[in-house]
Amino acid sequence: MRLFATETSPYARKVRIVLLEKNIPCEVEWVNLRTQDHAALAHNPLGKIPVLLRNDGSAVYDSAVIVQYLEVLRPDPAIIPKDPEARIEALRVEALASGIMDTTIAWVLEQRHAADCQDLNMLQRARGKVTTALAMLQEETMAWKDVGSAPVLNLSQIATVAAVGYVDLRAPDFLVQFPDLLAWMHSMRLRPSVSATLPQ
């Protein structure tokens, strides 16, 4: 299989961590989304990454769908709980983490405009949404103190690593008020799947 990704995409990082946690061999092909003919376009008409190209040539996208596919492809070790209530909880945290990624990316793109062209209200709203969601994730991680040495990470933890890692990369000042969340992230960097996927 081949994964089309960028080195800084938090969505691609989530998938890359899942691949490593499940020990699924997969070639990673880095793409430049700023080019009009990047390789992922041939497999996803939206041009978004990540895209997983299966061995039969068919493509799977987006990150949440890819994760579900990988869980079906290799059920053991499981990263998504089989208990219905625990499964819904894991998917809820994944959705929260995805919202953090989406909103932080929107904030970053708005920041790239000239100062006199930026929508300051949008920037303030985005920052408020991200910090509110980070506060919820910090509460979640309080129950994950020893997860770095666990046999396998679960979906909630993987999605949290991807989301918080991206905020730390692009808007680190958002995290200043969350020392417990930062401490948890620093402890997670000792885990091979996390350290191997650090954004460059």
Coordinates of N, CA and C in Angstrom, one line a residue:
M1 N 0.8 -1.2 0.0 CA 0.0 0.0 0.0 C 0.9 1.2 0.0
R2 N 0.3 2.3 -0.4 CA 1.0 3.6 -0.5 C 0.1 4.7 0.1
L3 N 0.7 5.5 1.0 CA 0.0 6.6 1.6 C 0.5 7.9 1.0
F4 N -0.3 8.7 0.4 CA 0.0 10.1 0.0 C -0.2 11.0 1.2
A5 N 0.8 11.8 1.5 CA 0.8 12.6 2.7 C 1.7 13.8 2.5
T6 N 1.5 14.8 3.5 CA 2.5 15.8 3.7 C 3.1 15.6 5.1
E7 N 4.3 16.1 5.3 CA 5.0 15.9 6.5 C 4.4 16.7 7.7
T8 N 3.6 17.7 7.4 CA 3.0 18.5 8.5 C 1.5 18.3 8.7
S9 N 0.9 17.5 7.8 CA -0.6 17.3 7.9 C -0.9 16.5 9.2
P10 N -1.8 17.0 10.1 CA -2.1 16.3 11.3 C -3.0 15.1 10.9
Y11 N -3.8 15.2 9.8 CA -4.7 14.1 9.4 C -3.8 12.9 8.9
A12 N -2.8 13.2 8.1 CA -1.9 12.2 7.7 C -1.1 11.6 8.8
R13 N -0.7 12.5 9.8 CA 0.0 11.9 11.0 C -0.9 10.9 11.7
K14 N -2.1 11.2 11.9 CA -3.0 10.3 12.6 C -3.0 8.9 11.9
V15 N -3.1 8.9 10.6 CA -3.0 7.6 9.8 C -1.7 7.0 10.0
R16 N -0.6 7.7 9.9 CA 0.7 7.2 10.0 C 1.0 6.5 11.4
I17 N 0.4 7.2 12.4 CA 0.5 6.6 13.8 C -0.2 5.2 13.8
V18 N -1.4 5.2 13.2 CA -2.2 4.0 13.2 C -1.4 2.9 12.5
L19 N -0.9 3.2 11.3 CA -0.1 2.2 10.6 C 1.1 1.6 11.4
L20 N 1.7 2.5 12.2 CA 2.9 2.0 13.0 C 2.4 1.2 14.2
E21 N 1.3 1.7 14.8 CA 0.7 1.0 16.0 C 0.3 -0.4 15.6
K22 N -0.3 -0.5 14.4 CA -0.8 -1.8 13.9 C 0.3 -2.6 13.2
N23 N 1.5 -2.0 13.0 CA 2.5 -2.7 12.3 C 2.1 -3.1 10.9
I24 N 1.5 -2.2 10.2 CA 1.0 -2.4 8.8 C 2.0 -1.8 7.8
P25 N 2.7 -2.6 7.0 CA 3.7 -2.0 6.1 C 3.0 -1.1 5.1
C26 N 3.5 0.1 4.8 CA 2.9 1.0 3.9 C 4.0 2.0 3.5
E27 N 4.1 2.2 2.2 CA 5.1 3.2 1.6 C 4.4 4.6 1.8
V28 N 5.2 5.6 2.2 CA 4.7 6.9 2.3 C 5.3 7.8 1.1
E29 N 4.4 8.4 0.4 CA 4.8 9.3 -0.7 C 4.5 10.7 -0.3
W30 N 5.5 11.6 -0.2 CA 5.2 13.0 0.2 C 4.8 13.8 -1.0
V31 N 3.8 14.6 -0.9 CA 3.3 15.4 -2.0 C 3.3 16.9 -1.6
N32 N 3.4 17.7 -2.6 CA 3.4 19.1 -2.4 C 2.0 19.6 -2.9
L33 N 1.2 20.0 -2.0 CA -0.2 20.4 -2.3 C -0.3 21.7 -3.1
R34 N 0.8 22.4 -3.1 CA 0.8 23.7 -3.8 C 1.0 23.5 -5.3
T35 N 1.4 22.3 -5.7 CA 1.5 22.1 -7.2 C 0.2 21.6 -7.7
Q36 N -0.1 22.0 -9.0 CA -1.4 21.7 -9.5 C -1.6 20.3 -10.0
D37 N -0.5 19.5 -10.1 CA -0.6 18.1 -10.6 C 0.0 17.2 -9.6
H38 N -0.1 17.4 -8.3 CA 0.5 16.5 -7.3 C -0.2 15.1 -7.4
A39 N 0.6 14.1 -6.9 CA 0.2 12.7 -7.1 C -1.1 12.3 -6.5
A40 N -1.5 12.9 -5.4 CA -2.8 12.5 -4.8 C -4.0 12.9 -5.6
L41 N -3.9 13.8 -6.5 CA -5.0 14.3 -7.4 C -5.5 13.1 -8.2
A42 N -4.7 12.2 -8.6 CA -5.1 11.1 -9.5 C -6.0 10.1 -8.7
H43 N -6.0 10.2 -7.4 CA -6.7 9.2 -6.6 C -7.8 9.8 -5.7
N44 N -7.7 11.1 -5.5 CA -8.8 11.9 -4.8 C -9.1 13.1 -5.6
P45 N -10.3 13.2 -6.2 CA -10.6 14.4 -7.0 C -10.5 15.7 -6.2
L46 N -10.7 15.7 -4.9 CA -10.6 16.9 -4.1 C -9.2 17.3 -3.9
G47 N -8.2 16.5 -4.2 CA -6.8 16.8 -4.0 C -6.4 16.9 -2.6
K48 N -7.2 16.4 -1.7 CA -6.8 16.4 -0.3 C -6.0 15.2 0.1
I49 N -5.2 15.3 1.2 CA -4.5 14.2 1.7 C -4.9 14.0 3.2
P50 N -4.8 12.8 3.8 CA -4.1 11.7 3.2 C -5.0 10.9 2.2
V51 N -4.4 10.2 1.4 CA -5.0 9.2 0.5 C -4.3 7.9 0.6
L52 N -5.0 6.8 0.9 CA -4.4 5.5 1.0 C -4.7 4.7 -0.3
L53 N -3.6 4.4 -1.0 CA -3.8 3.6 -2.3 C -3.6 2.1 -1.9
R54 N -4.7 1.4 -2.1 CA -4.6 -0.1 -1.7 C -3.9 -0.9 -2.8
N55 N -3.6 -2.1 -2.4 CA -2.8 -2.9 -3.3 C -3.5 -3.2 -4.6
D56 N -4.8 -3.2 -4.6 CA -5.6 -3.4 -5.9 C -5.7 -2.1 -6.7
G57 N -5.1 -1.0 -6.3 CA -5.2 0.2 -7.0 C -6.3 1.2 -6.6
S58 N -7.2 0.7 -5.8 CA -8.3 1.6 -5.3 C -7.8 2.5 -4.2
A59 N -8.5 3.6 -4.1 CA -8.1 4.6 -3.1 C -9.1 4.7 -1.9
V60 N -8.6 5.0 -0.7 CA -9.4 5.3 0.4 C -9.1 6.7 1.0
Y61 N -10.1 7.5 1.2 CA -9.9 8.8 1.8 C -11.2 9.2 2.5
D62 N -11.2 10.0 3.6 CA -10.2 10.8 4.2 C -9.6 10.1 5.4
S63 N -9.0 10.8 6.3 CA -8.3 10.1 7.4 C -9.2 9.3 8.3
A64 N -10.4 9.7 8.6 CA -11.3 8.9 9.5 C -11.7 7.6 8.8
V65 N -11.9 7.7 7.5 CA -12.3 6.5 6.7 C -11.1 5.5 6.6
I66 N -9.9 6.1 6.4 CA -8.7 5.3 6.3 C -8.5 4.5 7.6
V67 N -8.6 5.2 8.7 CA -8.5 4.6 10.0 C -9.5 3.4 10.2
Q68 N -10.7 3.6 9.8 CA -11.7 2.5 9.9 C -11.3 1.4 8.9
Y69 N -10.8 1.7 7.8 CA -10.4 0.6 6.8 C -9.2 -0.2 7.4
L70 N -8.2 0.5 8.0 CA -7.1 -0.2 8.6 C -7.5 -1.1 9.8
E71 N -8.5 -0.6 10.5 CA -9.0 -1.5 11.6 C -9.7 -2.7 11.1
V72 N -10.4 -2.6 10.0 CA -11.0 -3.8 9.3 C -9.9 -4.7 8.7
L73 N -8.9 -4.1 8.1 CA -7.8 -4.8 7.5 C -7.0 -5.6 8.5
R74 N -6.7 -5.0 9.6 CA -5.9 -5.7 10.7 C -6.6 -5.4 12.0
P75 N -7.6 -6.3 12.4 CA -8.3 -6.0 13.6 C -7.5 -6.1 14.9
D76 N -6.4 -6.8 14.9 CA -5.6 -7.0 16.0 C -4.2 -6.5 15.8
P77 N -3.7 -5.5 16.6 CA -4.3 -5.0 17.8 C -5.4 -4.0 17.5
A78 N -6.4 -4.0 18.2 CA -7.5 -3.0 18.0 C -7.2 -1.7 18.5
I79 N -7.5 -0.6 17.8 CA -7.4 0.7 18.3 C -8.7 1.4 18.5
I80 N -9.8 0.8 18.0 CA -11.1 1.2 18.2 C -11.9 0.2 19.1
P81 N -12.4 0.6 20.3 CA -13.0 -0.3 21.2 C -14.2 -1.0 20.5
K82 N -14.4 -2.3 20.9 CA -15.5 -3.0 20.3 C -16.8 -2.8 21.1
D83 N -16.7 -2.4 22.4 CA -17.8 -2.1 23.2 C -18.5 -0.9 22.6
P84 N -19.8 -0.9 22.4 CA -20.5 0.2 21.7 C -20.3 1.5 22.4
E85 N -20.5 1.6 23.7 CA -20.3 2.9 24.4 C -18.9 3.4 24.3
A86 N -17.9 2.5 24.5 CA -16.5 2.9 24.4 C -16.2 3.3 23.0
R87 N -16.8 2.7 22.0 CA -16.5 3.0 20.6 C -17.1 4.4 20.3
I88 N -18.3 4.7 20.7 CA -18.8 6.1 20.5 C -18.0 7.1 21.2
E89 N -17.5 6.8 22.4 CA -16.6 7.8 23.1 C -15.3 8.0 22.3
A90 N -14.7 7.0 21.8 CA -13.5 7.1 21.0 C -13.7 8.0 19.7
L91 N -14.9 7.7 19.1 CA -15.2 8.5 17.9 C -15.5 9.9 18.2
R92 N -16.1 10.2 19.4 CA -16.4 11.5 19.8 C -15.0 12.3 20.0
V93 N -14.1 11.7 20.7 CA -12.8 12.3 20.9 C -12.1 12.6 19.6
E94 N -12.2 11.6 18.7 CA -11.6 11.8 17.3 C -12.2 13.0 16.6
A95 N -13.6 13.1 16.7 CA -14.3 14.3 16.1 C -13.8 15.6 16.7
L96 N -13.6 15.6 18.1 CA -13.2 16.8 18.7 C -11.8 17.1 18.2
A97 N -10.9 16.1 18.1 CA -9.5 16.4 17.7 C -9.5 16.9 16.2
S98 N -10.4 16.3 15.4 CA -10.5 16.7 14.0 C -11.0 18.2 13.9
G99 N -11.9 18.6 14.8 CA -12.4 20.0 14.8 C -11.2 20.9 15.2
I100 N -10.4 20.5 16.1 CA -9.2 21.3 16.5 C -8.3 21.5 15.3
M101 N -8.1 20.4 14.5 CA -7.2 20.4 13.3 C -7.8 21.4 12.3
D102 N -9.1 21.2 12.0 CA -9.8 22.0 11.0 C -9.7 23.5 11.4
T103 N -10.0 23.8 12.6 CA -10.0 25.2 13.0 C -8.7 25.8 13.1
T104 N -7.7 25.1 13.5 CA -6.3 25.6 13.6 C -5.8 25.9 12.2
I105 N -6.1 25.0 11.2 CA -5.7 25.2 9.8 C -6.3 26.5 9.3
A106 N -7.6 26.7 9.6 CA -8.3 27.9 9.1 C -7.6 29.1 9.7
W107 N -7.3 29.0 11.0 CA -6.6 30.2 11.7 C -5.2 30.4 11.0
V108 N -4.5 29.4 10.7 CA -3.2 29.5 10.1 C -3.3 30.2 8.7
L109 N -4.3 29.8 7.9 CA -4.5 30.3 6.6 C -4.9 31.8 6.7
E110 N -5.7 32.1 7.6 CA -6.1 33.5 7.8 C -4.9 34.4 8.2
Q111 N -4.1 33.8 9.0 CA -2.9 34.5 9.5 C -1.9 34.9 8.4
R112 N -2.0 34.1 7.3 CA -1.1 34.3 6.2 C -1.4 35.5 5.3
H113 N -2.6 36.0 5.5 CA -3.0 37.2 4.7 C -2.3 38.4 5.3
A114 N -2.2 39.4 4.5 CA -1.6 40.7 4.9 C -2.4 41.2 6.1
A115 N -1.7 41.8 7.1 CA -2.3 42.2 8.3 C -3.5 43.0 8.2
D116 N -3.6 43.9 7.2 CA -4.7 44.7 7.0 C -5.9 44.0 6.2
C117 N -5.6 42.8 5.9 CA -6.7 42.0 5.2 C -7.2 40.8 6.1
Q118 N -6.7 40.7 7.2 CA -7.1 39.6 8.1 C -8.5 39.9 8.7
D119 N -9.2 38.8 8.9 CA -10.5 38.9 9.6 C -10.3 38.7 11.1
L120 N -10.2 39.8 11.8 CA -9.8 39.6 13.2 C -10.9 38.9 14.0
N121 N -12.1 39.1 13.7 CA -13.2 38.4 14.4 C -13.1 36.9 14.2
M122 N -12.8 36.5 12.9 CA -12.6 35.1 12.6 C -11.5 34.5 13.4
L123 N -10.3 35.3 13.5 CA -9.2 34.8 14.2 C -9.5 34.6 15.7
Q124 N -10.3 35.5 16.2 CA -10.6 35.5 17.7 C -11.5 34.3 17.9
R125 N -12.5 34.1 17.0 CA -13.5 33.0 17.2 C -12.7 31.6 17.1
A126 N -11.8 31.5 16.1 CA -11.1 30.3 15.9 C -10.2 30.0 17.1
R127 N -9.6 31.0 17.7 CA -8.7 30.8 18.9 C -9.6 30.3 20.0
G128 N -10.8 30.9 20.2 CA -11.6 30.5 21.3 C -12.1 29.1 21.1
K129 N -12.5 28.7 19.9 CA -12.9 27.3 19.7 C -11.8 26.3 20.0
V130 N -10.6 26.6 19.5 CA -9.5 25.7 19.7 C -9.1 25.6 21.2
T131 N -9.1 26.7 21.9 CA -8.7 26.6 23.3 C -9.8 25.9 24.2
T132 N -11.0 26.1 23.8 CA -12.1 25.4 24.5 C -12.0 23.9 24.3
A133 N -11.7 23.5 23.1 CA -11.6 22.1 22.8 C -10.3 21.5 23.4
L134 N -9.2 22.3 23.5 CA -8.0 21.8 24.1 C -8.2 21.6 25.6
A135 N -9.0 22.5 26.2 CA -9.4 22.3 27.6 C -10.1 20.9 27.8
M136 N -10.9 20.5 26.9 CA -11.6 19.3 27.0 C -10.6 18.1 26.8
L137 N -9.7 18.3 25.9 CA -8.7 17.2 25.7 C -7.8 17.1 26.9
Q138 N -7.5 18.2 27.5 CA -6.6 18.1 28.7 C -7.3 17.2 29.8
E139 N -8.6 17.4 29.9 CA -9.4 16.6 30.9 C -9.3 15.1 30.5
E140 N -9.4 14.8 29.2 CA -9.4 13.4 28.7 C -8.0 12.8 29.1
T141 N -6.9 13.6 28.9 CA -5.6 13.0 29.1 C -5.3 12.7 30.5
M142 N -6.1 13.3 31.4 CA -5.8 13.0 32.9 C -6.0 11.5 33.2
A143 N -6.8 10.8 32.4 CA -7.0 9.4 32.6 C -6.0 8.5 31.8
W144 N -5.1 9.2 31.0 CA -4.2 8.5 30.2 C -2.7 8.6 30.6
K145 N -2.5 8.7 31.9 CA -1.2 9.0 32.4 C -0.1 8.0 32.0
D146 N -0.4 6.7 32.0 CA 0.6 5.7 31.7 C 0.5 5.1 30.3
V147 N -0.2 5.8 29.4 CA -0.5 5.2 28.1 C 0.7 5.1 27.2
G148 N 1.8 5.9 27.5 CA 2.9 5.8 26.6 C 3.6 4.5 26.6
S149 N 3.4 3.7 27.6 CA 4.0 2.3 27.6 C 2.9 1.2 27.4
A150 N 1.7 1.6 27.0 CA 0.7 0.6 26.7 C 1.0 -0.2 25.5
P151 N 0.5 -1.4 25.4 CA 0.8 -2.2 24.2 C 0.4 -1.6 22.9
V152 N -0.7 -0.8 22.9 CA -1.2 -0.1 21.7 C -1.9 1.1 22.1
L153 N -1.8 2.2 21.3 CA -2.6 3.4 21.6 C -4.0 3.2 21.0
N154 N -5.0 3.8 21.6 CA -6.4 3.7 21.0 C -6.6 5.0 20.2
L155 N -7.8 5.0 19.5 CA -8.1 6.1 18.5 C -8.1 7.4 19.2
S156 N -8.7 7.5 20.4 CA -8.8 8.8 21.1 C -7.4 9.4 21.3
Q157 N -6.5 8.5 21.8 CA -5.1 9.0 22.1 C -4.3 9.4 20.8
I158 N -4.5 8.6 19.7 CA -3.8 8.9 18.5 C -4.3 10.2 17.9
A159 N -5.6 10.4 17.9 CA -6.2 11.6 17.4 C -5.8 12.8 18.2
T160 N -5.7 12.6 19.5 CA -5.2 13.7 20.4 C -3.8 14.1 20.1
V161 N -2.9 13.1 19.9 CA -1.5 13.4 19.6 C -1.4 14.2 18.3
A162 N -2.2 13.8 17.3 CA -2.2 14.5 16.0 C -2.6 15.9 16.1
A163 N -3.7 16.1 16.8 CA -4.3 17.5 16.9 C -3.4 18.4 17.7
V164 N -3.0 17.9 18.9 CA -2.2 18.8 19.8 C -0.8 19.0 19.2
G165 N -0.3 18.0 18.5 CA 1.0 18.2 17.8 C 0.9 19.3 16.8
Y166 N -0.2 19.3 16.1 CA -0.3 20.4 15.0 C -0.5 21.7 15.6
V167 N -1.3 21.9 16.7 CA -1.4 23.2 17.4 C 0.0 23.6 17.9
D168 N 0.8 22.7 18.5 CA 2.1 23.0 19.0 C 3.0 23.4 17.8
L169 N 2.8 22.9 16.6 CA 3.6 23.3 15.5 C 3.2 24.7 15.0
R170 N 2.0 25.0 14.9 CA 1.5 26.2 14.2 C 1.1 27.3 15.1
A171 N 0.6 27.0 16.3 CA 0.1 28.0 17.2 C 0.4 27.6 18.6
P172 N 1.7 27.5 18.9 CA 2.1 27.0 20.3 C 1.6 27.8 21.4
D173 N 1.4 29.1 21.2 CA 0.9 30.0 22.3 C -0.5 29.6 22.8
F174 N -1.3 28.9 21.9 CA -2.6 28.4 22.3 C -2.5 27.4 23.5
L175 N -1.3 26.7 23.6 CA -1.2 25.6 24.5 C -0.6 26.1 25.9
V176 N -0.2 27.3 26.0 CA 0.5 27.8 27.2 C -0.4 27.6 28.4
Q177 N -1.7 27.8 28.3 CA -2.6 27.6 29.5 C -3.0 26.2 29.8
F178 N -2.3 25.2 29.1 CA -2.6 23.8 29.3 C -1.4 23.0 29.6
P179 N -0.8 23.3 30.8 CA 0.5 22.6 31.1 C 0.4 21.1 31.3
D180 N -0.8 20.6 31.8 CA -1.0 19.2 31.9 C -1.0 18.5 30.5
L181 N -1.7 19.1 29.6 CA -1.8 18.6 28.2 C -0.4 18.6 27.6
L182 N 0.3 19.6 27.8 CA 1.7 19.7 27.2 C 2.6 18.6 27.9
A183 N 2.5 18.4 29.2 CA 3.3 17.4 29.8 C 2.9 16.0 29.3
W184 N 1.7 15.8 29.0 CA 1.2 14.5 28.5 C 1.8 14.3 27.1
M185 N 1.8 15.4 26.3 CA 2.4 15.3 24.9 C 3.9 15.0 25.0
H186 N 4.6 15.7 25.8 CA 6.0 15.5 25.9 C 6.3 14.0 26.3
S187 N 5.5 13.5 27.2 CA 5.7 12.1 27.6 C 5.5 11.1 26.4
M188 N 4.5 11.5 25.6 CA 4.1 10.6 24.5 C 5.2 10.6 23.4
R189 N 6.1 11.6 23.4 CA 7.1 11.6 22.3 C 8.2 10.5 22.5
L190 N 8.1 9.8 23.6 CA 9.0 8.7 23.8 C 8.5 7.5 23.1
R191 N 7.3 7.5 22.7 CA 6.7 6.3 22.0 C 7.1 6.3 20.6
P192 N 7.6 5.2 20.0 CA 8.2 5.2 18.6 C 7.2 5.7 17.6
S193 N 5.9 5.4 17.7 CA 5.0 5.8 16.6 C 4.8 7.3 16.6
V194 N 4.9 7.9 17.8 CA 4.8 9.3 17.9 C 6.1 10.1 17.5
S195 N 7.2 9.6 18.0 CA 8.5 10.3 17.6 C 8.8 10.1 16.1
A196 N 8.4 9.0 15.5 CA 8.7 8.8 14.1 C 7.8 9.7 13.2
T197 N 6.7 10.2 13.7 CA 5.8 11.0 12.9 C 5.8 12.5 13.3
L198 N 6.8 12.9 14.1 CA 6.9 14.3 14.4 C 6.9 15.2 13.2
P199 N 6.1 16.3 13.1 CA 6.1 17.1 11.9 C 7.5 17.8 11.7
Q200 N 7.9 17.8 10.5 CA 9.2 18.4 10.1 C 9.1 19.9 9.7

